[in-house]
Coordinates of C-alpha atoms in Angstrom, one line a residue:
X1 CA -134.9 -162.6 39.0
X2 CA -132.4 -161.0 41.7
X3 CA -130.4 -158.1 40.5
X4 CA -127.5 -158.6 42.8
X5 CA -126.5 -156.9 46.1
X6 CA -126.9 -152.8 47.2
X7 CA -124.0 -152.2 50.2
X8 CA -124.5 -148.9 51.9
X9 CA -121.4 -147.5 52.6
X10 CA -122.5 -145.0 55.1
X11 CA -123.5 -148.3 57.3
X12 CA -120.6 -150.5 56.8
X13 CA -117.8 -150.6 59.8
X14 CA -115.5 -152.6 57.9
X15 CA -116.3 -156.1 60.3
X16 CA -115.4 -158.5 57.4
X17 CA -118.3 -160.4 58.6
X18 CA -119.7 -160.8 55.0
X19 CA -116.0 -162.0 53.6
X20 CA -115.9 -164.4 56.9
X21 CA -119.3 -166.0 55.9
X22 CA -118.4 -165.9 52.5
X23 CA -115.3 -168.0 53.2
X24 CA -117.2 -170.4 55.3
X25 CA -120.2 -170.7 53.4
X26 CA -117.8 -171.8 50.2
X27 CA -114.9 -173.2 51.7
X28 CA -112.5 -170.9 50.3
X29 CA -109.0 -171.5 51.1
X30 CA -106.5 -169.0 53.2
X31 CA -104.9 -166.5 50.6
X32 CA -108.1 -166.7 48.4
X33 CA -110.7 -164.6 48.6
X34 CA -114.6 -164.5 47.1
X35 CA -115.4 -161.4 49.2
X36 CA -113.3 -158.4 49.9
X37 CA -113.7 -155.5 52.5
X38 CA -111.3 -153.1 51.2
X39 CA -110.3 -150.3 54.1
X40 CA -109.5 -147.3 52.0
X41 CA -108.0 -143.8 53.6
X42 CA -110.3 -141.0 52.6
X43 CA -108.4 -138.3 51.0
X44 CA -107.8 -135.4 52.8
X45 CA -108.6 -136.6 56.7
X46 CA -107.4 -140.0 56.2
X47 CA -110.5 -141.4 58.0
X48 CA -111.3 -144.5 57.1
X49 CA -114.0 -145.8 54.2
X50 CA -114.7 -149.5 54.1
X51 CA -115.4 -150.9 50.3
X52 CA -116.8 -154.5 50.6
X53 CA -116.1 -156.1 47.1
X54 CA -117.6 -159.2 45.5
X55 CA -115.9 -161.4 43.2
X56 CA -116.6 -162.7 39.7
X57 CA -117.4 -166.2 41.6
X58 CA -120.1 -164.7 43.6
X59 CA -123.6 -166.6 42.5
X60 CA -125.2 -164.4 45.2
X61 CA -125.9 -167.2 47.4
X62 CA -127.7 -169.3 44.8
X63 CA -127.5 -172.6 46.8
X64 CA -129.4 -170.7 50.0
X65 CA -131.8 -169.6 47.3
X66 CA -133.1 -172.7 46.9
X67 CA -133.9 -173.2 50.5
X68 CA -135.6 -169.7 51.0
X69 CA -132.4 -168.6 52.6
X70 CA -130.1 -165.6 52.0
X71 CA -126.9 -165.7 51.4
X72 CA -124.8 -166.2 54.3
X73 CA -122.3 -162.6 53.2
X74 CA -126.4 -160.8 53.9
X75 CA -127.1 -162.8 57.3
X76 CA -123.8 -161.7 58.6
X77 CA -123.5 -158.4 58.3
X78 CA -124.5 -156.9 62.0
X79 CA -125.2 -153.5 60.7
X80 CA -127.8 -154.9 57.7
X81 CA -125.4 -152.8 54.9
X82 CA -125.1 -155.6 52.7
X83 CA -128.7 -156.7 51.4
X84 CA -130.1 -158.8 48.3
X85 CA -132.1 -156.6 45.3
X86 CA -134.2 -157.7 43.1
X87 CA -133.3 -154.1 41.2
X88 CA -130.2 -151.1 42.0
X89 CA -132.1 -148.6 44.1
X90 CA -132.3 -145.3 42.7
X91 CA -129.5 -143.7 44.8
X92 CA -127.1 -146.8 44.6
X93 CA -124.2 -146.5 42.0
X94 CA -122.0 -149.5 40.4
X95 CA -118.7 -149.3 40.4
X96 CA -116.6 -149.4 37.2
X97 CA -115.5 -153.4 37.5
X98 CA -111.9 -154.1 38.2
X99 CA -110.1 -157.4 38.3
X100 CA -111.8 -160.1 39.4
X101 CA -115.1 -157.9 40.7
X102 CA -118.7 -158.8 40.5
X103 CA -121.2 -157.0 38.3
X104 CA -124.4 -156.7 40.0
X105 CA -123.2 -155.1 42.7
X106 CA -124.3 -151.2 43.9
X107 CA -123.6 -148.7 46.4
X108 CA -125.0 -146.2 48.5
X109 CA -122.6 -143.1 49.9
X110 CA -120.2 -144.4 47.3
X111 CA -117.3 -141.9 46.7
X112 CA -116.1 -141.5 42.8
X113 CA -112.7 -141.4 44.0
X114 CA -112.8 -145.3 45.6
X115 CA -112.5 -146.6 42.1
X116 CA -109.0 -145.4 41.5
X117 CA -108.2 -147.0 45.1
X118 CA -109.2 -150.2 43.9
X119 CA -106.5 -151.3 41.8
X120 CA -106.9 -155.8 41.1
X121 CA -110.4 -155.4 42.7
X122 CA -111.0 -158.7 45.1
X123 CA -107.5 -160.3 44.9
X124 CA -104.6 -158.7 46.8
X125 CA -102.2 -156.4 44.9
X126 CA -99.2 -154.8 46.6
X127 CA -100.7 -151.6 45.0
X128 CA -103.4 -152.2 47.1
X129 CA -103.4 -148.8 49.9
X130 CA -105.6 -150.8 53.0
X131 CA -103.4 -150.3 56.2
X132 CA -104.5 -153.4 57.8
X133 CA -103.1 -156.0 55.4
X134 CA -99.4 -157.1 55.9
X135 CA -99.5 -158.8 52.3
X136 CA -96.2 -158.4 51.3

């Protein structure tokens, strides 16, 4: 039984690789999104903190599964921040689920304060403080 996914934070650079895959893997159409790399400005410095999201359609790469394979979102990632559990390690956190996100999903290095920046979760939302979306 797989638990879901661990992201560490403190490794991601924000590539979209894992929403790029993700789209590919699954066909998903422009506009729509499965996967979600949210660029949030840290309080404070402004520095940048990149929250990868997963939505409620997610099946964790169930179709690779059954081939031995993992899911394409994992075989992307260049810096190995995004990887398959089979349990949340002990100093991963969940996030409280927004919108359209995923349960199943933990993180390392996560920041409390992310989860008010999060707004519709995977879906775009003019709310929505990322700097490198034009989505309005």
């Amino acid at each position: 039984m797989r638990y879901g996914f661990a992201i560490d934070q403190r490794t991601c650079i924000g590539c979209h690789a894992c929403s790029v895959a993700c789209k590919t893997e699954h066909s998903v159409p422009l506009g729509s999104f499965r996967t979600r790399v949210r660029w949030l400005p840290e309080p404070g410095d402004g520095r940048m903190t990149f929250l990868p999201l997963f939505g409620s359609e997610c099946d964790l790469g169930a179709n690779r599964a059954t081939h031995g394979l993992a899911p394409a979102c994992v075989t992307a990632c260049p810096t190995k921040a995004l990887e398959l559990v089979d349990e949340a390690p002990e100093d991963a956190v969940p996030l409280e689920r927004k919108g359209d996100t995923r349960d199943g999903v933990v993180y390392r290095g996560h920041a409390r304060w992310q989860e008010d920046a999060m707004n519709a979760g995977v879906a775009l939302s003019p709310e929505d403080p990322d700097p490198i979306y034009e989505q309005w």
